[in-house]
Every structure is written in structure tokens, then in C-alpha cells.
XYZ file of C-alpha atoms in Angstrom:
586
model
C -20.713 -7.191 12.211
C -20.643 -5.258 9.194
C -18.617 -6.321 6.123
C -18.419 -6.094 2.381
C -19.162 -8.943 -0.254
C -19.549 -9.117 -3.817
C -22.559 -8.831 -5.624
C -23.763 -11.137 -8.566
C -21.995 -7.878 -10.764
C -18.481 -8.165 -9.096
C -19.601 -4.943 -7.041
C -18.663 -4.695 -3.078
C -21.998 -4.391 -1.612
C -22.832 -3.970 2.804
C -23.581 -7.005 4.525
C -24.470 -7.096 8.378
C -23.836 -10.568 10.253
C -24.598 -11.016 14.028
C -21.746 -12.360 15.589
C -23.549 -15.519 17.098
C -24.687 -16.740 14.191
C -26.883 -16.638 11.151
C -26.795 -15.532 7.853
C -25.663 -12.435 6.378
C -27.892 -10.338 5.416
C -27.224 -7.585 2.622
C -28.308 -3.874 3.553
C -27.364 -2.200 0.203
C -27.360 -2.259 -3.609
C -26.114 0.808 -4.608
C -25.634 0.835 -8.620
C -21.914 1.550 -8.458
C -21.089 -0.812 -5.084
C -19.108 0.435 -2.293
C -15.660 1.734 -1.739
C -14.403 -1.562 -0.133
C -10.995 0.117 0.298
C -12.967 1.916 3.206
C -14.130 0.702 6.106
C -18.024 0.096 7.371
C -18.713 2.617 10.521
C -21.418 1.784 12.805
C -23.414 4.693 14.629
C -22.827 4.574 17.796
C -26.545 3.733 18.997
C -25.523 0.553 16.676
C -28.870 0.788 14.229
C -27.104 2.716 11.128
C -23.934 1.510 9.162
C -21.844 4.676 7.649
C -20.485 3.693 3.868
C -18.547 5.406 1.183
C -19.856 4.601 -2.177
C -18.685 5.246 -5.815
C -21.660 7.828 -7.055
C -21.134 6.829 -10.859
C -20.092 3.708 -12.503
C -16.047 3.508 -12.655
C -14.662 4.653 -16.138
C -16.124 7.628 -18.614
C -18.916 6.558 -20.767
C -19.790 7.730 -24.460
C -22.423 10.270 -22.214
C -19.270 11.745 -20.537
C -17.842 12.711 -23.828
C -17.324 16.134 -25.036
C -15.848 17.936 -27.830
C -12.303 19.738 -27.985
C -11.212 20.534 -31.404
C -10.877 17.192 -33.199
C -10.053 15.757 -29.798
C -12.873 13.542 -28.243
C -12.647 14.241 -24.230
C -14.102 11.648 -21.993
C -14.195 11.966 -18.144
C -13.194 9.453 -15.840
C -15.524 10.099 -12.879
C -13.977 6.683 -11.539
C -13.068 9.192 -8.081
C -16.077 10.521 -7.482
C -17.405 9.080 -4.064
C -20.339 9.866 -1.409
C -21.857 8.791 1.730
C -24.642 6.593 2.548
C -26.189 5.947 5.806
C -27.912 2.466 5.266
C -30.597 1.134 8.115
C -28.832 -2.417 9.840
C -32.072 -3.546 10.414
C -33.646 -3.747 7.052
C -33.953 -7.254 5.413
C -34.201 -6.575 2.154
C -30.889 -4.461 -0.061
C -32.162 -0.942 -0.696
C -30.459 1.774 -3.190
C -30.668 4.884 -1.397
C -29.536 8.178 -2.150
C -25.697 9.229 -1.255
C -25.959 11.938 1.496
C -26.373 15.454 -0.124
C -24.397 18.169 1.022
C -20.336 17.447 -0.405
C -20.332 16.698 -4.351
C -16.937 14.258 -3.465
C -16.143 13.076 -0.445
C -15.634 9.628 1.444
C -14.144 8.188 4.751
C -17.177 8.956 7.238
C -17.191 8.676 10.956
C -19.608 9.571 13.354
C -19.286 11.879 16.460
C -20.955 10.707 19.738
C -24.112 12.403 19.232
C -24.794 10.453 16.229
C -26.189 13.424 14.301
C -23.191 15.162 13.630
C -20.090 13.279 11.005
C -16.789 13.994 10.033
C -15.674 13.119 6.718
C -12.724 13.712 3.590
C -13.788 15.552 1.305
C -12.285 16.448 -2.289
C -11.997 20.210 -2.519
C -13.501 21.665 -5.870
C -10.840 24.263 -6.280
C -8.742 23.929 -9.515
C -4.982 22.457 -8.864
C -2.001 23.254 -10.441
C -1.459 21.452 -13.669
C 0.165 17.495 -12.594
C -1.730 17.895 -9.219
C -4.225 15.905 -7.373
C -7.252 18.608 -6.070
C -6.541 18.790 -2.344
C -8.499 17.342 0.494
C -9.753 19.090 3.920
C -11.724 17.565 6.840
C -15.761 18.218 6.075
C -18.300 18.226 8.646
C -22.174 17.304 7.796
C -25.043 17.453 10.454
C -27.628 15.606 9.577
C -31.754 15.416 10.669
C -33.400 12.299 10.921
C -31.008 10.202 12.287
C -33.089 9.158 16.035
C -36.745 7.608 15.445
C -39.031 6.711 18.554
C -39.771 3.438 19.593
C -41.673 0.950 17.166
C -40.871 4.034 14.611
C -40.574 1.839 11.345
C -37.438 1.754 9.832
C -37.076 4.315 7.315
C -40.267 6.130 8.225
C -38.004 9.583 8.899
C -35.819 10.454 5.746
C -32.103 11.332 6.850
C -31.148 14.833 5.363
C -28.317 17.042 6.075
C -29.396 20.225 7.591
C -25.484 21.758 7.309
C -22.247 20.628 5.581
C -18.917 22.842 6.307
C -15.241 22.701 5.758
C -13.773 22.249 9.266
C -10.459 21.683 8.784
C -8.048 22.925 6.043
C -4.555 23.249 5.670
C -3.191 24.302 2.039
C 0.114 22.923 2.592
C -1.415 19.182 3.076
C -3.508 17.281 2.132
C -6.335 15.862 4.871
C -7.702 12.449 5.237
C -8.910 9.867 7.767
C -11.055 11.858 10.264
C -11.309 9.704 13.541
C -12.737 11.431 16.972
C -11.569 10.565 20.244
C -13.336 9.196 22.627
C -13.837 12.170 25.066
C -14.864 14.347 21.575
C -12.786 16.943 22.179
C -10.462 16.332 19.269
C -10.442 14.609 15.575
C -7.550 13.229 14.795
C -6.305 13.106 10.634
C -3.866 11.549 8.240
C -1.892 14.690 6.551
C 0.734 13.713 3.170
C 2.458 16.881 2.258
C 1.257 19.016 -0.858
C 4.846 20.392 -2.042
C 6.716 16.805 -1.302
C 4.478 13.760 -1.003
C 6.673 11.258 -2.226
C 9.714 12.068 0.034
C 7.442 13.502 3.070
C 5.845 10.721 4.916
C 2.167 10.298 5.718
C 1.722 11.953 9.215
C -0.501 12.154 12.254
C -2.355 14.881 13.512
C -4.931 16.781 15.203
C -7.444 19.510 15.815
C -9.360 20.543 18.874
C -13.210 21.182 18.487
C -14.648 23.925 18.935
C -14.920 28.051 18.462
C -11.262 28.290 19.364
C -9.774 25.039 16.787
C -6.475 26.137 15.232
C -6.340 26.485 11.672
C -3.708 24.280 11.191
C -3.271 20.402 12.851
C -0.492 19.645 15.341
C 1.190 17.020 13.785
C 2.247 14.623 16.372
C 4.392 12.772 13.611
C 6.326 13.679 10.742
C 8.939 15.686 12.295
C 12.850 14.912 13.030
C 11.655 12.864 16.603
C 9.664 10.498 14.393
C 9.968 10.977 10.321
C 8.489 6.956 9.737
C 5.279 7.017 7.481
C 2.183 6.345 9.127
C -0.008 3.505 7.838
C -2.573 3.738 9.736
C -4.256 4.598 13.191
C -7.042 4.909 15.776
C -7.764 5.906 18.999
C -7.519 3.398 21.799
C -10.913 2.340 22.925
C -12.054 4.524 26.528
C -8.558 6.066 26.594
C -7.171 9.932 24.674
C -4.458 7.650 22.795
C -3.771 6.904 19.710
C -2.639 3.581 18.194
C -0.784 3.720 14.932
C 1.079 1.586 12.762
C 4.395 2.575 11.045
C 6.643 0.637 8.547
C 10.225 0.227 10.175
C 13.507 -1.599 9.209
C 11.928 -4.531 7.253
C 8.854 -4.778 9.210
C 5.350 -2.605 10.593
C 5.948 -1.434 14.163
C 3.018 -1.132 16.057
C 3.128 2.143 18.556
C 0.943 4.669 20.769
C 1.270 7.802 22.075
C -0.647 10.277 24.133
C -2.939 12.891 23.487
C -2.249 14.668 26.762
C 1.170 14.293 26.266
C 2.123 14.697 23.000
C 5.634 12.736 23.354
C 6.895 10.882 20.452
C 5.444 7.668 19.860
C 6.145 4.597 21.702
C 6.806 1.180 20.810
C 4.502 -1.500 21.765
C 5.487 -4.417 18.706
C 8.553 -4.250 16.743
C 10.766 -7.301 16.980
C 11.074 -11.431 17.621
C 14.364 -12.856 18.011
C 15.633 -9.760 16.250
C 13.334 -9.790 13.769
C 11.173 -7.612 12.398
C 7.375 -8.268 12.304
C 5.002 -6.810 10.878
C 1.406 -5.631 12.201
C -1.154 -5.374 9.781
C -4.037 -4.612 11.579
C -5.365 -3.653 15.527
C -7.875 -2.822 17.500
C -9.059 -1.990 20.861
C -11.334 -2.891 23.624
C -12.391 -4.652 26.988
C -9.206 -3.758 28.429
C -6.877 -5.048 25.480
C -5.677 -4.450 22.047
C -6.001 -7.245 19.376
C -3.350 -7.398 16.861
C -2.661 -8.980 13.370
C 0.885 -10.374 12.814
C 3.393 -11.001 10.900
C 6.546 -13.326 11.507
C 8.978 -15.154 9.650
C 7.673 -18.719 11.693
C 3.882 -17.452 10.557
C 2.271 -15.341 8.088
C -0.448 -14.320 9.753
C -1.749 -14.903 13.289
C -3.693 -13.120 16.443
C -2.377 -11.752 19.254
C -3.492 -9.496 22.359
C -2.029 -7.127 24.494
C -2.687 -6.363 28.084
C -1.137 -5.583 31.293
C 0.372 -9.067 31.272
C 2.110 -8.478 27.612
C 1.291 -10.372 24.382
C -0.094 -13.401 24.223
C -1.022 -15.195 20.886
C -4.768 -16.524 20.773
C -4.996 -17.631 17.456
C -2.613 -19.713 14.876
C -4.443 -20.264 11.793
C -1.596 -21.571 10.102
C -1.384 -25.549 10.936
C -0.554 -26.462 7.660
C 3.014 -25.117 8.722
C 3.551 -27.789 11.243
C 6.377 -30.057 10.116
C 7.979 -27.584 7.782
C 10.895 -26.328 8.232
C 10.641 -22.388 7.107
C 13.584 -20.505 6.334
C 14.214 -18.253 8.999
C 16.870 -15.116 6.933
C 20.181 -13.761 8.084
C 20.399 -9.959 8.748
C 22.959 -7.832 8.420
C 24.346 -4.381 7.160
C 26.789 -3.827 4.315
C 28.736 -0.386 4.495
C 30.656 0.795 1.517
C 33.644 2.685 1.655
C 31.794 6.855 1.676
C 28.386 5.377 1.958
C 25.631 4.896 4.642
C 24.876 1.486 5.963
C 22.688 -0.887 3.527
C 20.316 -3.203 5.318
C 19.301 -7.112 4.100
C 18.018 -10.616 4.907
C 19.169 -13.262 3.273
C 16.825 -16.839 3.011
C 18.418 -19.915 2.428
C 16.915 -23.180 1.046
C 16.692 -25.895 3.820
C 18.926 -29.356 3.952
C 21.530 -28.059 1.380
C 24.931 -30.020 0.525
C 28.326 -28.521 1.745
C 29.232 -28.431 -1.941
C 25.892 -27.459 -3.463
C 25.532 -24.978 -5.924
C 23.127 -22.164 -5.087
C 21.012 -20.169 -7.007
C 20.401 -16.879 -5.792
C 16.568 -14.370 -5.703
C 17.566 -10.616 -5.870
C 14.345 -9.723 -4.511
C 13.664 -6.001 -5.543
C 10.296 -5.127 -4.692
C 8.523 -2.405 -6.234
C 11.078 0.274 -6.330
C 11.327 3.655 -5.027
C 9.889 4.331 -1.551
C 9.101 0.672 -0.729
C 10.052 -1.240 2.061
C 11.158 -5.006 1.954
C 11.813 -7.567 5.187
C 10.490 -9.956 7.290
C 7.737 -8.059 8.420
C 6.020 -7.197 5.314
C 3.312 -9.913 4.933
C 2.380 -9.934 1.248
C 6.408 -10.661 0.935
C 6.540 -14.096 2.981
C 4.607 -16.461 0.826
C 6.973 -15.397 -2.197
C 10.777 -15.336 0.149
C 9.658 -18.921 1.285
C 8.620 -20.263 -1.674
C 11.187 -19.725 -3.563
C 13.283 -21.080 -0.692
C 11.773 -23.986 -0.836
C 12.391 -24.979 -4.375
C 16.036 -24.720 -3.697
C 16.598 -20.738 -4.091
C 18.732 -18.667 -1.802
C 16.424 -14.903 -1.507
C 18.007 -11.735 -0.735
C 16.303 -8.789 0.334
C 17.779 -5.486 -0.082
C 16.491 -2.096 1.315
C 18.823 0.516 -0.993
C 19.149 4.289 -0.341
C 15.291 5.433 -0.927
C 13.339 2.964 0.662
C 10.740 3.370 3.413
C 10.807 2.722 6.942
C 14.026 3.984 7.386
C 13.526 7.923 7.572
C 13.340 11.357 5.479
C 17.194 11.353 4.952
C 17.508 7.740 3.677
C 14.711 8.472 0.910
C 15.810 11.896 -0.043
C 19.542 10.333 -1.233
C 17.824 9.737 -4.108
C 16.519 13.090 -5.714
C 16.908 12.749 -9.083
C 19.346 9.150 -8.457
C 16.826 6.261 -8.049
C 18.672 4.488 -10.396
C 22.027 4.270 -10.203
C 22.380 4.619 -6.223
C 19.971 1.739 -5.609
C 22.079 -0.590 -7.877
C 25.316 0.357 -6.185
C 23.681 -0.817 -2.706
C 22.450 -3.746 -4.173
C 25.723 -5.237 -5.765
C 27.648 -4.341 -2.762
C 25.237 -6.379 -0.773
C 25.325 -9.191 -3.502
C 28.975 -8.938 -3.694
C 28.892 -9.247 0.241
C 26.916 -12.358 0.704
C 28.993 -14.236 -2.310
C 32.163 -13.110 -0.671
C 30.827 -14.916 2.943
C 29.965 -18.033 0.770
C 30.754 -18.497 -2.205
C 28.388 -20.851 -2.445
C 25.649 -18.669 -3.108
C 25.178 -17.491 -7.074
C 26.957 -20.153 -8.428
C 23.721 -21.502 -9.319
C 22.803 -18.999 -11.012
C 21.612 -15.390 -10.164
C 18.037 -13.867 -10.567
C 16.864 -10.635 -10.436
C 12.554 -10.011 -9.476
C 11.188 -6.752 -9.604
C 7.565 -4.965 -9.555
C 6.492 -1.097 -10.630
C 8.903 0.969 -10.754
C 12.189 -1.187 -10.024
C 11.296 -2.483 -13.606
C 13.973 0.277 -14.202
C 16.322 -0.760 -11.475
C 15.929 -4.060 -12.934
C 16.901 -3.131 -16.401
C 19.887 -0.962 -15.569
C 21.556 -3.799 -13.278
C 20.834 -6.761 -16.347
C 22.190 -4.352 -18.361
C 25.508 -3.599 -16.291
C 26.106 -7.138 -14.624
C 26.183 -9.625 -17.318
C 27.043 -11.875 -14.568
C 23.330 -12.231 -14.225
C 21.548 -14.741 -15.762
C 17.766 -14.115 -15.420
C 15.107 -11.325 -14.759
C 11.225 -11.614 -13.900
C 9.744 -8.333 -13.973
C 5.814 -7.930 -13.300
C 4.174 -4.748 -14.631
C 7.447 -3.523 -14.687
C 8.087 0.545 -15.738
C 11.262 1.092 -18.148
C 11.214 4.505 -19.113
C 10.197 7.699 -17.766
C 8.300 9.056 -20.778
C 5.928 5.613 -21.088
C 5.247 6.077 -17.373
C 4.668 9.796 -17.881
C 2.382 8.849 -20.513
C 0.789 5.215 -18.795
C 0.976 5.327 -15.047
C -1.345 6.377 -12.898
C 1.746 6.974 -10.394
C 3.518 9.109 -12.783
C 3.514 12.207 -10.244
C 5.983 10.474 -8.275
C 8.896 10.619 -11.570
C 8.446 14.592 -11.143
C 9.192 14.916 -7.388
C 11.910 11.907 -8.576
C 13.548 13.816 -10.780
C 13.389 17.392 -9.552
C 11.336 18.560 -12.942
C 8.961 17.991 -15.679
C 10.278 15.842 -18.703
C 10.659 18.898 -20.768
C 13.743 20.282 -18.337
C 17.332 20.025 -19.480
C 18.470 18.245 -16.210
C 15.740 15.735 -16.514
C 16.094 14.976 -20.232
C 19.985 14.706 -19.519
C 18.598 11.577 -16.363
C 15.962 10.581 -18.756
C 18.380 9.259 -21.291
C 21.031 8.124 -19.100
C 18.403 5.796 -17.814
C 16.500 4.836 -20.894
C 16.525 1.175 -21.487
C 16.678 2.288 -25.424
C 20.212 3.025 -24.393
C 21.758 0.009 -22.785
C 19.085 -2.822 -24.041
C 22.271 -3.918 -26.509
C 23.995 -5.126 -23.765
C 21.394 -7.257 -21.505
C 22.234 -11.055 -21.743
C 20.119 -12.170 -19.719
C 17.034 -14.432 -19.778
C 13.407 -12.118 -19.061
C 10.355 -13.045 -18.596
C 7.792 -9.730 -18.293
C 4.440 -10.233 -17.091
C 1.460 -7.779 -16.891
C -1.481 -8.284 -14.765
C -0.198 -10.574 -11.890
C 0.343 -8.575 -8.914
C -3.388 -7.162 -8.778
C -1.813 -3.242 -8.811
C -1.324 -0.727 -11.950
C -0.977 -2.962 -15.139
C 1.881 -1.526 -17.585
C 0.896 -2.653 -20.335
C 2.319 -0.171 -23.606
C 5.161 0.577 -21.403
C 5.710 -3.924 -21.292
C 5.131 -3.683 -24.555
C 7.649 -1.872 -25.628
C 9.935 -3.950 -23.412
C 9.498 -7.005 -25.570
C 9.421 -4.897 -28.586
C 12.650 -3.627 -27.982
C 14.365 -7.221 -26.936
C 12.801 -9.154 -29.305
C 14.514 -6.918 -32.201
C 17.687 -7.283 -30.495
C 17.798 -10.922 -30.599
C 17.257 -11.071 -27.120
C 15.672 -14.078 -25.011
C 12.594 -12.421 -23.620
C 8.898 -14.128 -23.252
C 5.487 -12.353 -22.396
C 3.116 -13.493 -20.091
C -0.093 -11.623 -19.869
C -2.306 -12.357 -16.696
C -6.297 -10.869 -16.877
C -6.512 -8.312 -14.453
C -9.354 -6.100 -12.855
C -7.670 -3.631 -10.681
C -8.033 -6.193 -7.454
C -6.555 -8.519 -5.446
C -4.725 -11.525 -6.662
C -7.129 -14.358 -5.951
C -4.977 -17.323 -4.286
C -5.865 -19.855 -7.362
C -4.206 -16.465 -8.934
C -1.157 -16.149 -7.423
C -0.593 -20.079 -7.561
C -0.362 -19.900 -11.373
C 1.578 -16.492 -10.967
C 4.450 -18.343 -9.144
C 4.120 -21.795 -10.755
C 4.986 -19.634 -14.276
C 8.002 -18.071 -12.501
C 9.025 -20.892 -11.212
C 9.180 -23.121 -14.230
C 10.716 -20.155 -16.044
C 13.558 -19.971 -13.848
C 14.136 -23.357 -13.769
C 15.266 -23.192 -17.496
C 17.749 -20.183 -16.414
C 19.456 -21.898 -13.591
C 20.961 -24.485 -11.303
C 19.393 -25.741 -8.624
C 20.498 -27.803 -5.846
């Protein structure tokens, strides 16, 4: 098996280990490491491993700086990547040169002949201001990939004989090529250039050969199936695709036939009327193996075969004897509005007359999705419920998992509209059980949901506390600081200086409403593993402090990678400690 492991310098490197046991061997010692977000790929003969790596160290250096008038401009090279072919039989890590051909490429896969590689290529053409460079699918033809019996590894250098842009669509950024088992089709993912936020990531395919169409045949993304595709692969030995997609609080596993080109058919979606999440999957030997997240267990290994779905490994023995909170599910339909889905997790063992605090879980803002089938939400929701809080998850307008029309409802209305939806659900659950919220009300938010949380606590004095992690609080600071600033241009329908955009920006700016905030606020940075909003959080903290508000600020050391278990424990211990000072627990 091929996998990645951190070296002493903190860079990911490729390793292999035999499936029958033994010690792992390092294959690479790339100066800037491999890109751990792109899995290693085996060659058809099992002799080599293809990896995506960084061409230069991430971030600019002094040598990259150029003078432009009085301003020194540093070119960030963190996004430039290349492909490396590593010999799996070497016992010492090597640092070979990347394949030549394309200056910036990634996500390579071998064709059946072992000498052809398809990959994602960043095109050199200059994009429009504020737009990323386009991506297309390239093809590399290699020499030196086969050697005779007894010939030493690496004796024949691997060279690029030819490189060409095989598939390109000006309307879409193409990525993640995969080759069908028959070798007749290359499938791709496509992201709309015109509307990358409101249009779902879609799945398409090209016929291989001289008569290949200039644009892919899209299998998803139309009105028949407009959910966001997360990942996909070809089913072993079949001209059929497996894919997972966001849907109503979970992640469904689906299949679609290349020959029928019909709507994707759902293989796994719900358990006892609650959504589940299929985070990863694979196929072989006549079965589909999948990792499933459900309310009763955060992560289990299941297989799907002709007999149906069967669990084959449960690594969560620590849950034996523990009563997890099974959420109540429902929909609220305010007058003149669309239905709003929600899930309510109640604390266990609560007395009939107990005062129950409510945590309103907002997630990361526009375009995100909450629900029982979302793995990253499993631990926080169960942890808060186990500590005496009711947890309310709401998917307001603009959430993923409900199609294009639901997402488009937040065009130029990504704060007021969603806040009305959340308030409507909160009011509904209070009316159903007056104990809910009697012990206090709390909002938890991350990222762009920071603007929504700030708006809600300024509009609703009944909210006692808010915890906002790496929050975005204003359009101006997000444009200046955040890596995903371009999302705002699509949400607002223009650039910051447009009169209509200026009007919206002023209306939702926290400076205009901060005097109305009465809730205690905990601002946290570096705790989620995502983008760290240092400047935005510092500005919000300063405004609250100058306004004599009850605010605390905690900064975690962050390196942009996934937060380790010990970091997660510290994160939630701090949040629970803060909340215990603000609300009343049963």
C-alpha cells in the first residue's frame, strides 16, 4: 500500500508498506514534500507510484521579490505543483526531478498502457482580474516506464516524450481525471467559471480518440441532479461510476452507468429516516467498500454486495454503554417561505422540570451543510449534548445539499434571509418544548457564518453567548484577507465599489450594529484547521472591547493543517468552560 507520512521537517513524503506486514519504506524525499490532498496512484504493473508534489516551498521568499515602484511584490509559489514517478522497489528515499512538460499540474492517473498519464493542468493564460487561472486535462506520453528482467531500478530514466492539452472547456475548470476500465472514456469534475459558488461541482466524461468532443457530456449538474459531487471513481471491472454527493444533512453514495447515462441511482442514503454520510469508498472483488458516518457511530467500515449492505468493522468500542443523542428531525415552513430542515439533539437523562440551554450550530456559513451524516459535526454535537446542552442544527436557505434553487435564494441576501430561517426554527422548537432555551441560548459559528452570528446576536438580545471561530465579520476585511474572498463577489453580485454592493455591505457591517450586542462573545482563531482570520477577528475584538462588551479572545497555534486530537480536546474544553460561565446547565 502507498501512503503519506510526515518527515522530520514536517513535509509529507510517499511511503509503501506490504499488506502482509513489515516496516514501511520511504519512497520520496522531495524538497517541498508531496501534496497530501492528492492520493498516490499505482502504475498498472504495480512497480511505480505517481504522486503530486510541490515544485517550490510554499510561500514566497526574498529571492522571489520584485520591485514595483515603491512596493516590493513577493510572488507566492505555494500553488505550483508537479508530478513525480517513484519506484516502489527502492529501499532508500530518493529526490528525483518532477516530470517535465507542464509547468503546473497535479492529480495524475495512469492509462492502462502504463506509459500515458492524464492530469489536471493549470493553464498559463492570464485570467480576468480576481479570477483563478483556468484548468484543463493534459496528457503526457512517457518513455522508460518498462524495463527488462533483472534490470536495476532507475537504470532507464523516465522522460516525457510528448505533452498535450487533451480536454478543455472554456466554461468550466476541469479536474480530477479518471480513466474507465475499458479505457474508452476519461471522466472529469467540472466547476463553472461563470458561477462557481451557485453552480454545483459536476461530473462529466470525454470519449477517448480522434473524434473526442470539445466539451464533456455532463452526467450531473442539470435539473435532474443538481447536488454537489464530492468525489467519484470508476467501479472496478464495470463501465459504471461511483460518486458521493451532499444531500439533506448527509452524504449519499450513488452510481451511474456510462452506457445508460441516466440519473444517478442512490445506493446508500438513510438509516431510520436519518441521513448518513459516506465519506470514502472503493470497489473490487464484486463489492463496494465504504466508510459510513451515522448517529449511532461516527465511522464504520461497511460493504455493499448482492446481499445488501453489511457492517464488517466497528472501531468505536468506546461507545458501548454510552447513550448517544438521537436527533429529532423536522421541517418548519414560515408563511410565504420555503420549508427549512432542522435536527434537534437533546441531552440525555434530563428531568421534566429542567432548564435546558440550547446551542444553535450555524456551521461555516453560506454553501455549507449541517446534519447527522456530516462526520466533522458528529463529535461536537454529541459532546455538547452529553454536557447538558440541546443542539439545534438548521440548514437555512443557501445551504448545500438541496439543489441550485435553494442556494440561489441567498443572492444578495446571505445574512438577513438565513437569519430569519434560523430564528423561525428556534421559535418553533421553543413552542414545542418551553424548557428549551430556558437555561440560555448560545450560537456557535465558523468562517463566513461569523457575519450571520454577529447579525443574530445584535438583532436578538435573548441570545446569551456566541462562540465564533475564525470568523469573517465584514465584507471589507474578507476581501482584504480571506482566501475565499471571491465567493463574496458572487454572493453580492458585484465588486465592493458597486453602488448596490456598497448598500448591502453597509447594512450588514457589524460596526453599524455592535452597540446592540448584549451577548458574551468568545472569539477564537486557529482552532478549525481552516483559514485563520487574524485581522478580521482582531478588528471585531477591538470594536467589542471599545464598546465595553463582554468579549474574550483565544488564539491557537495554526499551521493550516487538520487539527490533531489533542488540539480538538483543548478547543472544546475551552468552549465548554466559556459556556458554563454564561448559561445554566441542568
